[in-house]
Short mmCIF file of C-alpha atoms and ligand atoms in Angstrom, two decimals:
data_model
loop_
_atom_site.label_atom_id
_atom_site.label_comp_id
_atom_site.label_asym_id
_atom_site.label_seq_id
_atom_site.Cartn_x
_atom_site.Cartn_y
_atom_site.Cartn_z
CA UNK A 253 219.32 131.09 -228.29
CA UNK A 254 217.51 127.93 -227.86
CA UNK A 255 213.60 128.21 -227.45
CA UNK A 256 212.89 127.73 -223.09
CA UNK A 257 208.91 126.94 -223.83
CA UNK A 258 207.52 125.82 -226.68
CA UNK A 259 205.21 128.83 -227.71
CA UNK A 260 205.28 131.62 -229.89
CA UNK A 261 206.42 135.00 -228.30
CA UNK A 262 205.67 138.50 -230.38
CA UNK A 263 205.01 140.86 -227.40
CA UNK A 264 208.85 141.81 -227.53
CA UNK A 265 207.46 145.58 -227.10
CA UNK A 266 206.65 144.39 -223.83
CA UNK A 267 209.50 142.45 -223.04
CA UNK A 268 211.86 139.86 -223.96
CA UNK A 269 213.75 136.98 -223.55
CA UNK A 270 217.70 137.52 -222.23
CA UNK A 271 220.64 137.20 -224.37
CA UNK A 272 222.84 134.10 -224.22
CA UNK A 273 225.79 135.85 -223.41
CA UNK A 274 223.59 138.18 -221.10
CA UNK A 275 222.53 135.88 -218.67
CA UNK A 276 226.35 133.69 -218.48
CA UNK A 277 228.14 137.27 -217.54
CA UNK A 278 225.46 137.28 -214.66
CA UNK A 279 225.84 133.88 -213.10
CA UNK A 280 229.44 134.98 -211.55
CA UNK A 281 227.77 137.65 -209.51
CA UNK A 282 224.64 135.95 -208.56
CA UNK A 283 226.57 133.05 -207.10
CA UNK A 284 230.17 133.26 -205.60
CA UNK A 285 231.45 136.89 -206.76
CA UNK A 286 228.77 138.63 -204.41
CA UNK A 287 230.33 141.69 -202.66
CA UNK A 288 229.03 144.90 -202.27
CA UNK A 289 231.10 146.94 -204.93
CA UNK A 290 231.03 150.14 -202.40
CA UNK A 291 233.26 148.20 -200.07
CA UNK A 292 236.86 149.28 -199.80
CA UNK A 293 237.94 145.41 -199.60
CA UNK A 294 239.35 143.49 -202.06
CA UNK A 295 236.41 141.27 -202.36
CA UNK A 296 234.65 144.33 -204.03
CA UNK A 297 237.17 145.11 -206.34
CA UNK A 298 235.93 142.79 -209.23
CA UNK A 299 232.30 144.34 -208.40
CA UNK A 300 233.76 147.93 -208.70
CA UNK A 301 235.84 147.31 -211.84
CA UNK A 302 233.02 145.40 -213.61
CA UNK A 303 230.65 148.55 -212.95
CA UNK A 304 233.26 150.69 -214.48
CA UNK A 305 233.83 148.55 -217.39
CA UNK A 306 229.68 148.23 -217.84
CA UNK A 307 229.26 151.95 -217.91
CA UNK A 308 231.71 152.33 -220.53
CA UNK A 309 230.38 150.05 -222.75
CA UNK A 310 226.81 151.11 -222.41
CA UNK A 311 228.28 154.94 -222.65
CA UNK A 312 229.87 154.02 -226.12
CA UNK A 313 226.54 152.13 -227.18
CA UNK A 314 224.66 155.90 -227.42
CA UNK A 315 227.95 157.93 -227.79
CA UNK A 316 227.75 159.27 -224.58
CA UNK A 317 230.87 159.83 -221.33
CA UNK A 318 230.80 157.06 -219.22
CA UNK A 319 230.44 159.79 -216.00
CA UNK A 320 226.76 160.70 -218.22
CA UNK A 321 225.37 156.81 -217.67
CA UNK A 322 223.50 156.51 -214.22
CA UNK A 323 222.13 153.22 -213.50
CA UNK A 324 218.28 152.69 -211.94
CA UNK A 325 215.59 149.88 -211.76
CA UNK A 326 214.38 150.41 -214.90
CA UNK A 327 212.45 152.77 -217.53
CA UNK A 328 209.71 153.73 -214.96
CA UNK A 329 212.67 155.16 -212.64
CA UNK A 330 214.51 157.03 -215.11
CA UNK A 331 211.18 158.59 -216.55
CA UNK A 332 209.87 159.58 -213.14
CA UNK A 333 213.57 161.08 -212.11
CA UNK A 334 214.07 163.12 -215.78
CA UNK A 335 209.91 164.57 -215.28
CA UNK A 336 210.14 165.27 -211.50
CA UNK A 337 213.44 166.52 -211.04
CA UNK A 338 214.40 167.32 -214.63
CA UNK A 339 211.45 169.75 -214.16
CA UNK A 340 213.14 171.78 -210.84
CA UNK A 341 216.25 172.65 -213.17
CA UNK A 342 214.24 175.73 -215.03
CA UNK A 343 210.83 176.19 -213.38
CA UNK A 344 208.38 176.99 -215.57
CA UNK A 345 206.01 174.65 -217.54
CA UNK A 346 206.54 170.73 -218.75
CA UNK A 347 206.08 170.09 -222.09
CA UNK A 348 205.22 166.43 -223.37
CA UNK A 349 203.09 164.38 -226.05
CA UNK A 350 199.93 162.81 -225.96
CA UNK A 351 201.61 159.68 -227.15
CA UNK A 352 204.00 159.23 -224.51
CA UNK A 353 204.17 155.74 -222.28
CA UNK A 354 201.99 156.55 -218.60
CA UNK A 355 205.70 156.30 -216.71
CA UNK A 356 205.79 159.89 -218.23
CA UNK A 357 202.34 160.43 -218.11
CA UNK A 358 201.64 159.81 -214.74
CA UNK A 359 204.79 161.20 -213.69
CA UNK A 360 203.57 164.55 -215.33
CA UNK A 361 200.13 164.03 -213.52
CA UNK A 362 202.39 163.89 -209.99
CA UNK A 363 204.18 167.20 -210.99
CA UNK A 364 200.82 168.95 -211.89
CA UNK A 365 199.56 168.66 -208.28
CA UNK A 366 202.49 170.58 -207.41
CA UNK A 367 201.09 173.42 -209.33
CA UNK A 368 203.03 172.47 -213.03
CA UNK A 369 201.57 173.03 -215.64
CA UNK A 370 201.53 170.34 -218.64
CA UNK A 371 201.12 170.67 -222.28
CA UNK A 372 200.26 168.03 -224.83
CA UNK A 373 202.12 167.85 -228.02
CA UNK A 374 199.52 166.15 -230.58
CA UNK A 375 200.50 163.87 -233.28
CA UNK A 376 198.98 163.13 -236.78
CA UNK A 377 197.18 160.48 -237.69
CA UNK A 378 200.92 158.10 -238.24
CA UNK A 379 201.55 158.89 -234.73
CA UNK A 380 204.43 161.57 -235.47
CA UNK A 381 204.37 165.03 -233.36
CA UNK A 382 203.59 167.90 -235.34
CA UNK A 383 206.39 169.94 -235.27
CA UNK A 384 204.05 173.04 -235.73
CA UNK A 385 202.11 172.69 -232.92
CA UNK A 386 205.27 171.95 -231.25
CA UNK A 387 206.69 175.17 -232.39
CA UNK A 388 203.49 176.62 -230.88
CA UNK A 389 203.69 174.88 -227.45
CA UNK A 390 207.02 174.91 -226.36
CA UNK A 391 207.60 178.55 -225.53
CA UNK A 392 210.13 180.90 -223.46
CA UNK A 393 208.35 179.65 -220.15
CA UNK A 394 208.75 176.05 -220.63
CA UNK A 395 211.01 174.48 -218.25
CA UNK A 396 210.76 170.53 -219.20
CA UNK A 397 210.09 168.96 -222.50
CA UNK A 398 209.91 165.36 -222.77
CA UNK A 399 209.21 163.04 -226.03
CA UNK A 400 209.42 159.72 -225.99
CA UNK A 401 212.19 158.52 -229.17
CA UNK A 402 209.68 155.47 -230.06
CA UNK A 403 206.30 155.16 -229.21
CA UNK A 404 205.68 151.56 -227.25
CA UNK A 405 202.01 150.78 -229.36
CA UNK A 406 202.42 151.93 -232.69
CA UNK A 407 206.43 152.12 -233.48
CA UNK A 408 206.74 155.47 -234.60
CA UNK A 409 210.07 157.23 -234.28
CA UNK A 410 209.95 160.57 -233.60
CA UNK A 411 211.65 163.70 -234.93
CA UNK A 412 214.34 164.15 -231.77
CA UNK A 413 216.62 166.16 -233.26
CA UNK A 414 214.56 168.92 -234.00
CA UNK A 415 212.31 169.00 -230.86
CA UNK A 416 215.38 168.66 -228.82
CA UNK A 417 216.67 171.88 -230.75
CA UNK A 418 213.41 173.38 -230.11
CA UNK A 419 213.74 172.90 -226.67
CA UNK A 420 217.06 174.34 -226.35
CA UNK A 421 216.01 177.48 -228.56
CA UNK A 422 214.09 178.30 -225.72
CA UNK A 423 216.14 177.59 -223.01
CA UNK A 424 214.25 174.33 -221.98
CA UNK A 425 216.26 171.10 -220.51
CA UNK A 426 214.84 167.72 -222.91
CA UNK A 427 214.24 164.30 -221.92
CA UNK A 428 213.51 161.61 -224.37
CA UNK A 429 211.78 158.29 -223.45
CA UNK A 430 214.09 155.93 -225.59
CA UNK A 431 213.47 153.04 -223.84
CA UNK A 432 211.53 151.25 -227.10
CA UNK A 433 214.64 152.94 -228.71
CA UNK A 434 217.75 151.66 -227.39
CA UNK A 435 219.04 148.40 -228.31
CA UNK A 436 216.68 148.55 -231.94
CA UNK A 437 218.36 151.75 -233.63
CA UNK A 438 221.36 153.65 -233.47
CA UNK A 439 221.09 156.57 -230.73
CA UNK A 440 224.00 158.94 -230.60
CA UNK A 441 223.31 161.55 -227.56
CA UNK A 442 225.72 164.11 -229.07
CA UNK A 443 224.25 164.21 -232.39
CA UNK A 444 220.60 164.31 -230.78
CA UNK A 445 221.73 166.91 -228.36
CA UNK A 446 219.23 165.53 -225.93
CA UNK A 447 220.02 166.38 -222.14
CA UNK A 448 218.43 163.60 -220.78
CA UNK A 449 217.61 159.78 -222.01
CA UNK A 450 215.97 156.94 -220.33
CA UNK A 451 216.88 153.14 -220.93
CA UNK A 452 215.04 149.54 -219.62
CA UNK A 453 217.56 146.42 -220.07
CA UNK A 454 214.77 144.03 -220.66
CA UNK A 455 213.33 145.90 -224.01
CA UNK A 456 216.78 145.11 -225.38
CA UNK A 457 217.51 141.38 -224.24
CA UNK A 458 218.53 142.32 -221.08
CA UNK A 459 217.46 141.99 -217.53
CA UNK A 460 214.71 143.37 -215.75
CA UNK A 461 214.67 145.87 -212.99
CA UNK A 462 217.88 147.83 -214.84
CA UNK A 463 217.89 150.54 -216.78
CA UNK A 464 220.13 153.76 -216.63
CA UNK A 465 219.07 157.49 -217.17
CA UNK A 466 221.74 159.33 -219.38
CA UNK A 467 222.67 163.16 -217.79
CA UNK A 468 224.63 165.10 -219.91
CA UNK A 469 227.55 166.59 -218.13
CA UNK A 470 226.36 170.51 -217.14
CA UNK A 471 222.80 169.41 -216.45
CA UNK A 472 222.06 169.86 -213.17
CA UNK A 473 219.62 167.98 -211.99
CA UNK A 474 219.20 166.68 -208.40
CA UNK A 475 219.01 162.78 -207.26
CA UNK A 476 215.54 161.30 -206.83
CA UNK A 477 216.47 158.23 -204.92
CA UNK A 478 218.11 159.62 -201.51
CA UNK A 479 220.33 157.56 -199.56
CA UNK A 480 224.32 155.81 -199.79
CA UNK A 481 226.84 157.40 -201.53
CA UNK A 482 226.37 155.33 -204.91
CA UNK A 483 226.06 156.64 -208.28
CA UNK A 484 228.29 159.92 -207.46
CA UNK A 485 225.49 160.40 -204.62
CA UNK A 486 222.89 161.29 -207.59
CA UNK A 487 221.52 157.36 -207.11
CA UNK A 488 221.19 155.77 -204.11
CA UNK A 489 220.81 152.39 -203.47
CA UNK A 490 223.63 148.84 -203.83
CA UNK A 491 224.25 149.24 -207.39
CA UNK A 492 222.32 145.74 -208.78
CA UNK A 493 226.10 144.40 -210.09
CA UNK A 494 224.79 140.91 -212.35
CA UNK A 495 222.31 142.71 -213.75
CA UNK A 496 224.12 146.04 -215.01
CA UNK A 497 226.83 143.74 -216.11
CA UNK A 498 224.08 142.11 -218.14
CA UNK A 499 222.42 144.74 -219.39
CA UNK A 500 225.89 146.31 -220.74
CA UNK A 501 226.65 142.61 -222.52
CA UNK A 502 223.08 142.89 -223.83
CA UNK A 503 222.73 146.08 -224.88
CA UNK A 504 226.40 145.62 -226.81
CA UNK A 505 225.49 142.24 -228.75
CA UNK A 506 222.32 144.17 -230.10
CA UNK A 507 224.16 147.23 -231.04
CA UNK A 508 226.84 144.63 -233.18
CA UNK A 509 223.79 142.44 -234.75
CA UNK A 510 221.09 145.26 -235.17
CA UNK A 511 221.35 145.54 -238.98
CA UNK A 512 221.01 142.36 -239.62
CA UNK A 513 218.07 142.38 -237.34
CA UNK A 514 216.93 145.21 -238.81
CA UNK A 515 216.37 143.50 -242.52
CA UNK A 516 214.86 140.18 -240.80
CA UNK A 517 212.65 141.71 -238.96
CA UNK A 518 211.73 144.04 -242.09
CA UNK A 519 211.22 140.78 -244.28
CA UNK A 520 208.60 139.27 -241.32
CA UNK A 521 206.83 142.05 -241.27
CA UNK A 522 206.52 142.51 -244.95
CA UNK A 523 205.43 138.52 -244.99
CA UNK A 524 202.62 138.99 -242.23
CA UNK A 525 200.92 142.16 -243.86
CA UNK A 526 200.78 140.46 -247.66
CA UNK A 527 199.21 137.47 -245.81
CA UNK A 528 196.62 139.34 -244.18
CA UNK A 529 196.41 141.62 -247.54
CA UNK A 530 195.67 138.50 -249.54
CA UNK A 531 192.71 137.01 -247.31
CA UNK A 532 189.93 140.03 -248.14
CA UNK A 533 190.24 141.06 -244.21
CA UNK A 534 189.43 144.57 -243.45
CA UNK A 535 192.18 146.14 -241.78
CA UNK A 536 194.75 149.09 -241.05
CA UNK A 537 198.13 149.60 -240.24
CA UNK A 538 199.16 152.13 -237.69
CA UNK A 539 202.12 153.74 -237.13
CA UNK A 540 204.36 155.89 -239.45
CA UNK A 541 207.24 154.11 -242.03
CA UNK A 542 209.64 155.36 -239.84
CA UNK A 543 209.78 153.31 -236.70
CA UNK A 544 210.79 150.79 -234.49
CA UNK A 545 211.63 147.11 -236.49
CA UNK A 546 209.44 144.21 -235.79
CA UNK A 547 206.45 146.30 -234.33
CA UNK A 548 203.79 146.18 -236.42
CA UNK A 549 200.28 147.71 -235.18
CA UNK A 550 197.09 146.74 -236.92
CA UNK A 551 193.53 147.14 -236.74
CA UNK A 552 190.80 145.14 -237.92
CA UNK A 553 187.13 146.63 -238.35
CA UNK A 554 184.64 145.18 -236.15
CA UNK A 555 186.12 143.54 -234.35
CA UNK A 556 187.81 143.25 -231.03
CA UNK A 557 191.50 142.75 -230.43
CA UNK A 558 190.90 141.72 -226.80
CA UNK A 559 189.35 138.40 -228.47
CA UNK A 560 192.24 137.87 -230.77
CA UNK A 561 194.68 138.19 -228.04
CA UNK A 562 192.96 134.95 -226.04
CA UNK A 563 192.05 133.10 -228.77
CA UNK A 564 196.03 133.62 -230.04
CA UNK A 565 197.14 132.46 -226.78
CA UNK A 566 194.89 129.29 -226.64
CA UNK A 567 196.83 128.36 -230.15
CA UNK A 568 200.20 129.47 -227.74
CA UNK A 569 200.94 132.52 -229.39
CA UNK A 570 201.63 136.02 -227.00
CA UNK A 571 200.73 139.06 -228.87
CA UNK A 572 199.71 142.07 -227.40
CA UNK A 573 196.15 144.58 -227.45
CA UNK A 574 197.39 148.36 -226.95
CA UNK A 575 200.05 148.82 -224.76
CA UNK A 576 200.77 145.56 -222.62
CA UNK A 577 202.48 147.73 -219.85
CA UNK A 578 199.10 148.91 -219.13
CA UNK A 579 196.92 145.20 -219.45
CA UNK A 580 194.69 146.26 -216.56
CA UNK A 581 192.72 148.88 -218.60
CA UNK A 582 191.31 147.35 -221.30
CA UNK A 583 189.75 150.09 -223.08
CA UNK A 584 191.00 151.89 -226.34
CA UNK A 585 194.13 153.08 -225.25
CA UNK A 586 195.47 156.93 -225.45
CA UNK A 587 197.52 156.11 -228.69
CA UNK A 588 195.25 154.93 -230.90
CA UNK A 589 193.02 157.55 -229.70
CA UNK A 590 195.45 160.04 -230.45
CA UNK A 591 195.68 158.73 -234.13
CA UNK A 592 192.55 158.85 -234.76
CA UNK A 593 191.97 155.30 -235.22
CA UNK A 594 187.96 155.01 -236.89
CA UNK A 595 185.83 153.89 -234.31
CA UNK A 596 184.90 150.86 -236.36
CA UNK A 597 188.80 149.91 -236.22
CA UNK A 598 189.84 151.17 -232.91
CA UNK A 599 188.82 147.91 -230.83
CA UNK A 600 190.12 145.40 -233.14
CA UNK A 601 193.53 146.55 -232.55
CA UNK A 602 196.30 144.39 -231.58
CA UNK A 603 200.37 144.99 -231.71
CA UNK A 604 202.81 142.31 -232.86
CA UNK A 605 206.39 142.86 -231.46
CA UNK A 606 209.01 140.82 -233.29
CA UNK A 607 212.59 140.32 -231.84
CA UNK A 608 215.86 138.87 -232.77
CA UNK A 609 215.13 135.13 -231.62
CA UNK A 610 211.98 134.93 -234.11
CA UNK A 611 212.24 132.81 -236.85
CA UNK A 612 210.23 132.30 -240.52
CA UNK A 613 208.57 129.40 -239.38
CA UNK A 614 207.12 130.81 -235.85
CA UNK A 615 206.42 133.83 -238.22
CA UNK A 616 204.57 131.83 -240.86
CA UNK A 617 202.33 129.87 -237.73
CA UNK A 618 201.49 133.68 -236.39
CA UNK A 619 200.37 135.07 -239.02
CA UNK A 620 198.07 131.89 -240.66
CA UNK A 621 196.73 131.71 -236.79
CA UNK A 622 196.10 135.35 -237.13
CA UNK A 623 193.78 134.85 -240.48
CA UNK A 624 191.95 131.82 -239.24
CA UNK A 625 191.14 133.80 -235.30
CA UNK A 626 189.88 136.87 -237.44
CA UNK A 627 188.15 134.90 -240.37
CA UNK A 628 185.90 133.31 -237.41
N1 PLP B 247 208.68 153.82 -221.43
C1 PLP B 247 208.27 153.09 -222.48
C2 PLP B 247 208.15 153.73 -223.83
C3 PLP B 247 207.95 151.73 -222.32
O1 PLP B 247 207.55 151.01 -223.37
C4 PLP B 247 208.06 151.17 -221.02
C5 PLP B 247 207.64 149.76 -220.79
O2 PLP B 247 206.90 149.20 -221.57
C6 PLP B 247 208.52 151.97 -219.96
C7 PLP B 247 208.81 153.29 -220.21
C8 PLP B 247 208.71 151.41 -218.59
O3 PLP B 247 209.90 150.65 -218.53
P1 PLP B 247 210.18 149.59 -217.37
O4 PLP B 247 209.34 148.41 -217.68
O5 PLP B 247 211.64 149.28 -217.47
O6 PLP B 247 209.85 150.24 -216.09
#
């Protein structure tokens, strides 16, 4: 897709730019095709079949049923519908990382005034949970667990499969966060055996304000939006038509190109750590091997990542510090705390988030840009 300004853009952790094909399938129901699909008229029928036709493509995307895909404003919702209401299925105690993005967090906080108790999963020092402690934590009273797939600062996928069977062994219900997942790797809900999943449309080249929270079919979980009769009653609210049909376009053009995504993205990244290996600057990479393609986290000693973020974006080039959904608090953030970072490092950290409309030569401006704003 052709450039719209002329800058650089590597914050695609944070968000990013809408697919071609994305926005066209829009237009239609932004302009002329505008009913409201839960209208019995025929000038809701398009509406209603396009909404079928979006779930089932977004349903086949993570191998779930298209009856499993509910649609909401975004990752924030689905996060604070799986931890509030996810938590009411079992009782008992919520079980999450240290690691996790502050929709979950701060969700988690909410529930804990209600008398919930939370416990932290830690992770080592690549940012991976350690399935021990985890094995230690999660325990016959836990109700909730929830780990996010990917972590938003540092990449890092985690083990899902096994804390989801975890989870289950002791009767728990588990959410994943996957919405720095979906769209970047393959995600099959059967084979993860996950009960609940949360997706954002604009961390995959589609709109924003959409997302959907995937139920699996015998979970019983109650709405958290009350209201209309949309969404099988579980999600209330007139279903947002152009920009699920978006999202669904978006997330299936990813799906079909990810691979070949997947080995760009692989050969930038490889390109902008030699660079910075090869001009004597201290620095180290977070994150595990593992993890999400095109993030790459990295911290330089003494120095302060806040400062390379400006001076980056006076040369027109958007990186990111920690975690960009959280730009108000500029202190370390609770990741690279939670690695361990050395306190020499921990300040001078800074995330680049590569997408599918990068190219070598933006990549080979970032990255010299880089060396020159850290050599002075
Ligand atoms: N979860 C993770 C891991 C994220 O990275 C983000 C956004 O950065 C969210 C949740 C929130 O998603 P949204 O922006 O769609 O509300």
């Amino acid at each position: 897709m052709e450039r719209i300004i002329d800058m650089i853009y590597a914050d695609n952790a944070a968000t990013t730019q809408i697919d071609k094909d994305a926005f066209e399938a829009m237009i239609p129901f932004l302009t002329n095709e505008y009913g409201n699909a839960s209208q019995p008229y025929s000038f809701a029928t398009r509406e209603k079949k396009v909404l079928k036709d979006a779930r089932k493509i977004i349903a086949e995307c993570i191998n779930a049923d298209p009856e499993e895909i509910y649609f909401t404003s975004g990752g924030t919702e689905s996060d604070n519908w799986a931890i509030k209401m996810g938590n009411r299925i079992r009782g008992g105690n919520v079980v999450t990382s240290e690691i996790e993005h502050h929709a979950v967090l701060n969700a988690c906080d909410a529930i804990k005034k209600d008398g919930v108790e939370i416990k932290y999963l830690s992770v080592d020092r690549t940012g991976v949970i350690d399935i021990d402690n985890a094995r230690n934590i999660i325990d016959k009273n836990t109700g909730l667990v929830s780990v996010m797939m990917a972590n938003n600062e540092i990449g890092s996928i985690q083990p899902i499969k096994e804390l989801s069977k975890m989870a289950r062994d002791k009767g728990a219900i588990f959410h994943t966060d996957a919405v720095q997942a979906v769209g970047h790797i393959p995600i099959d809900v059967k084979d993860l055996n996950v009960d609940l999943l949360s997706a954002s449309g604009h961390k995959f080249n589609g709109p924003k304000g959409i997302g959907f929270l995937y139920v699996k079919k015998g979970v019983n979980i109650d709405p958290y939006m009350n209201g209309g009769a949309q969404e099988k009653r579980m999600r209330a609210g007139t279903e947002n038509v152009a920009s699920i049909v978006a999202m669904a376009v978006a997330l299936r053009n990813n799906i079909q190109s990810m691979e070949e995504h997947k080995l760009k993205l692989k050969k930038y990244e490889n390109m902008i750590l030699e660079s910075i290996s090869n001009s004597n600057i201290d620095f180290i990479v977070n994150g595990n091997e593992n993890k999400i393609p095109g993030n790459i986290s990295i911290s330089f000693r003494n120095m302060e990542g806040e400062v390379i973020l400006h001076r980056m974006d006076i040369m027109g080039i958007s990186i990111s510090t920690g975690s960009a959904c959280d730009s108000v608090n500029t202190q370390i953030s609770h990741v690279i705390k939670a690695i361990n970072v050395p306190d020499d490092f921990a300040e001078g950290t800074i995330r680049i988030s590569l997408g599918k409309y990068n190219n070598i030569d933006e990549v080979k401006l970032l990255v010299a840009s880089l060396i020159k704003v850290v050599k002075n």
